[in-house]
mmCIF file of C-alpha atoms and ligand atoms in Angstrom:
data_model
loop_
_atom_site.group_PDB
_atom_site.id
_atom_site.type_symbol
_atom_site.label_atom_id
_atom_site.label_comp_id
_atom_site.label_asym_id
_atom_site.label_seq_id
_atom_site.Cartn_x
_atom_site.Cartn_y
_atom_site.Cartn_z
ATOM 1 C CA MET A 1 18.062 -16.171 -17.270
ATOM 2 C CA GLU A 2 17.766 -17.059 -13.617
ATOM 3 C CA ASN A 3 15.047 -15.314 -11.582
ATOM 4 C CA GLY A 4 16.061 -12.726 -9.007
ATOM 5 C CA LYS A 5 15.737 -13.547 -5.314
ATOM 6 C CA PHE A 6 13.285 -11.878 -2.974
ATOM 7 C CA ILE A 7 14.768 -10.959 0.403
ATOM 8 C CA VAL A 8 12.474 -9.441 3.021
ATOM 9 C CA LEU A 9 13.506 -7.655 6.206
ATOM 10 C CA GLU A 10 10.930 -7.659 8.982
ATOM 11 C CA GLY A 11 10.812 -6.329 12.508
ATOM 12 C CA ILE A 12 8.794 -4.257 14.946
ATOM 13 C CA ASP A 13 9.010 -0.457 14.752
ATOM 14 C CA GLY A 14 12.389 0.579 16.155
ATOM 15 C CA SER A 15 14.065 -2.717 15.187
ATOM 16 C CA GLY A 16 16.457 -0.844 12.879
ATOM 17 C CA LYS A 17 15.638 -2.743 9.712
ATOM 18 C CA SER A 18 15.210 0.367 7.524
ATOM 19 C CA SER A 19 18.878 1.328 8.026
ATOM 20 C CA GLN A 20 20.012 -2.190 7.079
ATOM 21 C CA ILE A 21 18.402 -2.262 3.626
ATOM 22 C CA GLY A 22 20.983 0.022 1.952
ATOM 23 C CA PRO A 23 24.081 -1.835 3.211
ATOM 24 C CA LEU A 24 22.561 -5.188 2.214
ATOM 25 C CA VAL A 25 21.794 -3.975 -1.316
ATOM 26 C CA LYS A 26 25.375 -2.601 -1.597
ATOM 27 C CA ARG A 27 26.821 -5.907 -0.494
ATOM 28 C CA LEU A 28 24.771 -7.828 -3.056
ATOM 29 C CA GLU A 29 25.723 -5.366 -5.794
ATOM 30 C CA GLY A 30 29.335 -5.927 -4.769
ATOM 31 C CA LEU A 31 28.830 -9.581 -5.708
ATOM 32 C CA GLY A 32 27.511 -8.449 -9.109
ATOM 33 C CA VAL A 33 23.874 -9.236 -8.260
ATOM 34 C CA PRO A 34 21.408 -6.873 -10.031
ATOM 35 C CA CYS A 35 19.476 -5.572 -7.083
ATOM 36 C CA ARG A 36 16.855 -3.062 -5.972
ATOM 37 C CA ALA A 37 15.589 -1.838 -2.615
ATOM 38 C CA ASP A 38 11.889 -1.643 -2.020
ATOM 39 C CA ARG A 39 9.389 -1.112 0.773
ATOM 40 C CA GLU A 40 5.808 -1.474 1.924
ATOM 41 C CA PRO A 41 3.552 0.410 2.285
ATOM 42 C CA THR A 42 4.288 1.567 -1.279
ATOM 43 C CA GLN A 43 4.465 5.089 -2.674
ATOM 44 C CA ARG A 44 1.565 4.208 -4.986
ATOM 45 C CA PRO A 45 -2.169 5.114 -4.682
ATOM 46 C CA VAL A 46 -3.208 2.451 -2.151
ATOM 47 C CA GLY A 47 -0.074 3.184 -0.113
ATOM 48 C CA ALA A 48 -1.052 6.871 -0.063
ATOM 49 C CA LEU A 49 -4.484 5.958 1.273
ATOM 50 C CA ILE A 50 -2.863 3.831 3.988
ATOM 51 C CA ARG A 51 -0.697 6.787 5.062
ATOM 52 C CA GLN A 52 -3.792 8.999 5.270
ATOM 53 C CA ALA A 53 -5.381 6.402 7.543
ATOM 54 C CA LEU A 54 -2.241 6.113 9.728
ATOM 55 C CA THR A 55 -2.068 9.881 10.265
ATOM 56 C CA GLY A 56 -5.793 10.018 11.100
ATOM 57 C CA GLN A 57 -6.514 12.240 8.108
ATOM 58 C CA THR A 58 -8.868 9.544 6.760
ATOM 59 C CA PRO A 59 -10.074 7.523 9.770
ATOM 60 C CA LEU A 60 -10.693 3.885 8.833
ATOM 61 C CA ASP A 61 -11.621 0.747 10.745
ATOM 62 C CA PRO A 62 -8.619 -1.556 11.500
ATOM 63 C CA ARG A 63 -10.207 -4.302 9.368
ATOM 64 C CA VAL A 64 -10.383 -1.948 6.418
ATOM 65 C CA ILE A 65 -6.756 -0.933 6.990
ATOM 66 C CA ALA A 66 -5.746 -4.613 7.013
ATOM 67 C CA ALA A 67 -7.528 -5.077 3.686
ATOM 68 C CA LEU A 68 -5.836 -1.981 2.256
ATOM 69 C CA TYR A 69 -2.372 -3.353 3.111
ATOM 70 C CA ALA A 70 -3.317 -6.582 1.309
ATOM 71 C CA ALA A 71 -4.450 -4.538 -1.726
ATOM 72 C CA ASP A 72 -1.286 -2.395 -1.616
ATOM 73 C CA ARG A 73 0.785 -5.583 -1.615
ATOM 74 C CA LEU A 74 -0.984 -6.952 -4.691
ATOM 75 C CA ASP A 75 -0.447 -3.643 -6.451
ATOM 76 C CA HIS A 76 3.216 -3.788 -5.394
ATOM 77 C CA LEU A 77 3.440 -7.228 -7.013
ATOM 78 C CA VAL A 78 1.571 -6.812 -10.278
ATOM 79 C CA ASN A 79 1.508 -3.125 -11.267
ATOM 80 C CA GLU A 80 2.753 -2.481 -14.792
ATOM 81 C CA GLU A 81 5.084 0.361 -13.899
ATOM 82 C CA ASN A 82 7.531 -1.384 -11.534
ATOM 83 C CA GLY A 83 5.792 -4.551 -10.254
ATOM 84 C CA LEU A 84 7.847 -6.883 -8.085
ATOM 85 C CA ARG A 85 6.863 -10.081 -9.848
ATOM 86 C CA SER A 86 8.079 -8.950 -13.263
ATOM 87 C CA ALA A 87 11.303 -7.461 -11.807
ATOM 88 C CA ILE A 88 12.135 -10.812 -10.245
ATOM 89 C CA ASP A 89 11.236 -12.637 -13.459
ATOM 90 C CA ARG A 90 13.703 -10.358 -15.238
ATOM 91 C CA GLY A 91 16.508 -11.496 -12.929
ATOM 92 C CA ILE A 92 16.480 -8.565 -10.499
ATOM 93 C CA THR A 93 16.919 -9.366 -6.815
ATOM 94 C CA VAL A 94 14.637 -7.286 -4.593
ATOM 95 C CA VAL A 95 15.314 -6.459 -0.942
ATOM 96 C CA SER A 96 12.079 -5.311 0.653
ATOM 97 C CA ASP A 97 11.508 -3.457 3.892
ATOM 98 C CA ARG A 98 8.408 -5.430 5.046
ATOM 99 C CA TYR A 99 6.062 -7.844 3.248
ATOM 100 C CA TYR A 100 3.159 -10.026 4.369
ATOM 101 C CA PHE A 101 4.554 -11.049 7.767
ATOM 102 C CA SER A 102 4.093 -7.378 8.748
ATOM 103 C CA SER A 103 0.399 -7.801 8.027
ATOM 104 C CA TYR A 104 0.198 -11.085 9.955
ATOM 105 C CA ALA A 105 1.786 -9.484 13.016
ATOM 106 C CA TYR A 106 0.410 -5.934 12.979
ATOM 107 C CA HIS A 107 -3.196 -6.674 12.026
ATOM 108 C CA SER A 108 -3.688 -9.743 14.185
ATOM 109 C CA VAL A 109 -3.838 -7.375 17.156
ATOM 110 C CA ASP A 110 -7.324 -6.411 15.861
ATOM 111 C CA VAL A 111 -8.288 -9.110 13.338
ATOM 112 C CA ASP A 112 -8.085 -12.905 13.420
ATOM 113 C CA MET A 113 -4.692 -14.044 12.046
ATOM 114 C CA ASP A 114 -6.262 -16.690 9.792
ATOM 115 C CA TRP A 115 -8.272 -13.990 8.079
ATOM 116 C CA VAL A 116 -5.133 -11.885 7.530
ATOM 117 C CA ILE A 117 -3.264 -14.885 6.097
ATOM 118 C CA GLN A 118 -6.225 -15.664 3.816
ATOM 119 C CA ALA A 119 -6.468 -12.040 2.691
ATOM 120 C CA ASN A 120 -2.826 -12.290 1.553
ATOM 121 C CA ALA A 121 -3.071 -15.742 -0.018
ATOM 122 C CA LEU A 122 -2.845 -14.441 -3.570
ATOM 123 C CA SER A 123 0.357 -12.549 -2.760
ATOM 124 C CA ALA A 124 1.829 -15.696 -1.210
ATOM 125 C CA GLN A 125 0.905 -17.584 -4.358
ATOM 126 C CA LEU A 126 2.442 -14.937 -6.614
ATOM 127 C CA LEU A 127 5.666 -14.506 -4.670
ATOM 128 C CA ARG A 128 7.062 -16.119 -1.551
ATOM 129 C CA PRO A 129 10.239 -14.595 -0.133
ATOM 130 C CA THR A 130 13.473 -16.504 -0.736
ATOM 131 C CA VAL A 131 14.020 -15.759 2.932
ATOM 132 C CA THR A 132 12.402 -13.452 5.487
ATOM 133 C CA VAL A 133 14.957 -12.013 7.899
ATOM 134 C CA PHE A 134 13.414 -10.953 11.200
ATOM 135 C CA LEU A 135 15.507 -8.408 13.066
ATOM 136 C CA ASP A 136 14.734 -9.255 16.643
ATOM 137 C CA VAL A 137 14.905 -6.649 19.379
ATOM 138 C CA SER A 138 12.901 -6.574 22.602
ATOM 139 C CA ALA A 139 10.003 -4.126 22.917
ATOM 140 C CA GLU A 140 12.052 -2.242 25.545
ATOM 141 C CA GLU A 141 15.051 -1.852 23.248
ATOM 142 C CA ALA A 142 12.814 -0.788 20.331
ATOM 143 C CA MET A 143 11.035 1.756 22.534
ATOM 144 C CA GLU A 144 14.384 3.108 23.670
ATOM 145 C CA ARG A 145 15.447 3.650 20.048
ATOM 146 C CA ILE A 146 12.114 5.251 19.115
ATOM 147 C CA ARG A 147 12.355 7.537 22.153
ATOM 148 C CA ARG A 148 15.706 8.844 20.939
ATOM 149 C CA ASN A 149 14.079 10.030 17.694
ATOM 150 C CA ARG A 150 10.498 10.954 18.566
ATOM 151 C CA ASP A 151 8.359 12.614 21.241
ATOM 152 C CA HIS A 152 7.202 11.048 24.480
ATOM 153 C CA GLU A 153 3.470 10.565 24.017
ATOM 154 C CA GLU A 154 1.652 7.362 24.978
ATOM 155 C CA LEU A 155 4.908 5.571 25.737
ATOM 156 C CA PHE A 156 3.409 2.766 27.800
ATOM 157 C CA GLU A 157 0.640 1.995 25.410
ATOM 158 C CA LYS A 158 3.144 1.958 22.588
ATOM 159 C CA GLU A 159 5.565 -0.389 24.347
ATOM 160 C CA ASP A 160 2.691 -2.808 25.035
ATOM 161 C CA ARG A 161 1.748 -2.700 21.413
ATOM 162 C CA LEU A 162 5.337 -3.413 20.324
ATOM 163 C CA ARG A 163 5.518 -6.352 22.701
ATOM 164 C CA ARG A 164 2.253 -7.777 21.348
ATOM 165 C CA THR A 165 3.356 -7.279 17.730
ATOM 166 C CA ARG A 166 6.637 -9.086 18.400
ATOM 167 C CA GLU A 167 4.719 -12.028 19.920
ATOM 168 C CA LEU A 168 2.428 -12.144 16.904
ATOM 169 C CA TYR A 169 5.414 -12.261 14.535
ATOM 170 C CA PHE A 170 6.610 -15.374 16.346
ATOM 171 C CA GLN A 171 3.118 -16.883 16.267
ATOM 172 C CA ALA A 172 2.972 -16.305 12.510
ATOM 173 C CA PHE A 173 6.457 -17.828 11.983
ATOM 174 C CA ASP A 174 5.364 -20.869 13.931
ATOM 175 C CA ARG A 175 2.074 -21.211 12.084
ATOM 176 C CA LEU A 176 3.768 -21.022 8.658
ATOM 177 C CA ARG A 177 6.976 -22.904 9.492
ATOM 178 C CA ASP A 178 6.247 -25.612 6.878
ATOM 179 C CA VAL A 179 5.951 -23.181 3.965
ATOM 180 C CA GLU A 180 8.134 -20.155 4.770
ATOM 181 C CA ARG A 181 11.877 -19.703 5.271
ATOM 182 C CA VAL A 182 12.484 -17.369 8.178
ATOM 183 C CA ALA A 183 15.791 -16.376 9.781
ATOM 184 C CA VAL A 184 15.577 -14.702 13.187
ATOM 185 C CA VAL A 185 18.566 -12.409 13.620
ATOM 186 C CA ASP A 186 19.642 -10.695 16.828
ATOM 187 C CA GLY A 187 19.060 -6.959 16.217
ATOM 188 C CA SER A 188 21.058 -5.725 19.209
ATOM 189 C CA GLY A 189 24.567 -4.256 19.005
ATOM 190 C CA THR A 190 26.157 -1.956 16.450
ATOM 191 C CA GLN A 191 24.844 -1.513 12.922
ATOM 192 C CA GLU A 192 27.944 -3.314 11.600
ATOM 193 C CA GLN A 193 27.377 -6.293 13.885
ATOM 194 C CA VAL A 194 23.746 -6.527 12.807
ATOM 195 C CA ALA A 195 24.695 -6.135 9.128
ATOM 196 C CA GLN A 196 27.121 -9.034 9.503
ATOM 197 C CA ARG A 197 24.442 -11.265 11.072
ATOM 198 C CA ILE A 198 22.011 -10.396 8.281
ATOM 199 C CA TRP A 199 24.693 -11.244 5.736
ATOM 200 C CA SER A 200 25.229 -14.653 7.326
ATOM 201 C CA ALA A 201 21.497 -15.335 6.929
ATOM 202 C CA VAL A 202 21.258 -14.078 3.347
ATOM 203 C CA SER A 203 24.566 -15.032 1.676
ATOM 204 C CA PRO A 204 23.818 -18.797 1.459
ATOM 205 C CA TYR A 205 21.182 -17.962 -1.175
ATOM 206 C CA PHE A 206 23.730 -16.339 -3.496
HETATM 207 P P1 TYD B 301 7.236 1.518 8.104
HETATM 208 O O1 TYD B 301 7.488 1.969 6.736
HETATM 209 O O2 TYD B 301 8.102 0.456 8.657
HETATM 210 O O3 TYD B 301 7.233 2.730 9.117
HETATM 211 P P2 TYD B 301 8.042 4.098 9.088
HETATM 212 O O4 TYD B 301 8.845 4.188 7.835
HETATM 213 O O5 TYD B 301 6.950 5.128 9.177
HETATM 214 O O6 TYD B 301 8.887 4.024 10.315
HETATM 215 O O7 TYD B 301 5.731 1.010 8.141
HETATM 216 C C1 TYD B 301 4.681 1.841 8.419
HETATM 217 C C2 TYD B 301 3.749 1.142 9.363
HETATM 218 O O8 TYD B 301 2.919 0.225 8.662
HETATM 219 C C3 TYD B 301 4.464 0.328 10.442
HETATM 220 O O9 TYD B 301 4.020 0.754 11.717
HETATM 221 C C4 TYD B 301 4.023 -1.076 10.198
HETATM 222 C C5 TYD B 301 2.750 -0.929 9.438
HETATM 223 N N1 TYD B 301 2.386 -2.059 8.548
HETATM 224 C C6 TYD B 301 1.231 -2.775 8.806
HETATM 225 O O10 TYD B 301 0.525 -2.516 9.785
HETATM 226 N N2 TYD B 301 0.866 -3.774 7.949
HETATM 227 C C7 TYD B 301 1.600 -4.093 6.859
HETATM 228 O O11 TYD B 301 1.224 -5.017 6.096
HETATM 229 C C8 TYD B 301 2.796 -3.344 6.594
HETATM 230 C C9 TYD B 301 3.625 -3.646 5.387
HETATM 231 C C10 TYD B 301 3.158 -2.329 7.471
#
């Protein structure tokens, strides 16, 4: 049996990737591809600890948080209940909302990017994405979308952070261009337009 593919959607907060996972899975299923949607941080124990840190319930140093995401990713890959690696080996295609490029971009604000890449080396060895699709929107556009759904606190600081994270994504893509397949997709426009662009990036692998 042929292995499943591993498709990852990436983007800054507000890029709209979460709403694109479902339609992409449906489209693949329509082709008869056995498929599952997935996401990081996980719903498992390390993921729960990460959420406690993000809400401030368990304050942790940014370096520790970066290490927790790396641990959550390994658990996502190898856990016996529903590990990614064995699903893919059984022929299931997985579409994941975020994977290690999220770590490279988000944590390199506080920690050296080489360290973050090293901390995720085992995950890269276990499973590299078939393709990573980066939904690209500007920090302004992302902020605009977030504003429509959430409250108005610390807007400026947040937009700066989004801008920096977007830059770090591109730095990471550049640094790993010899080993990773990345498709940058324009995330502006209607959901249908974006879905169509994502499909153009993903369909050649099927
Ligand atoms: P996400 O699920 O996209 O956010 P939400 O569903 O709450 O909108 O991800 C949660 C946050 O985790 C997001 O801000 C990005 C961050 N993150 C990292 O900092 N490092 C990582 O490795 C991953 C996977 C996510």
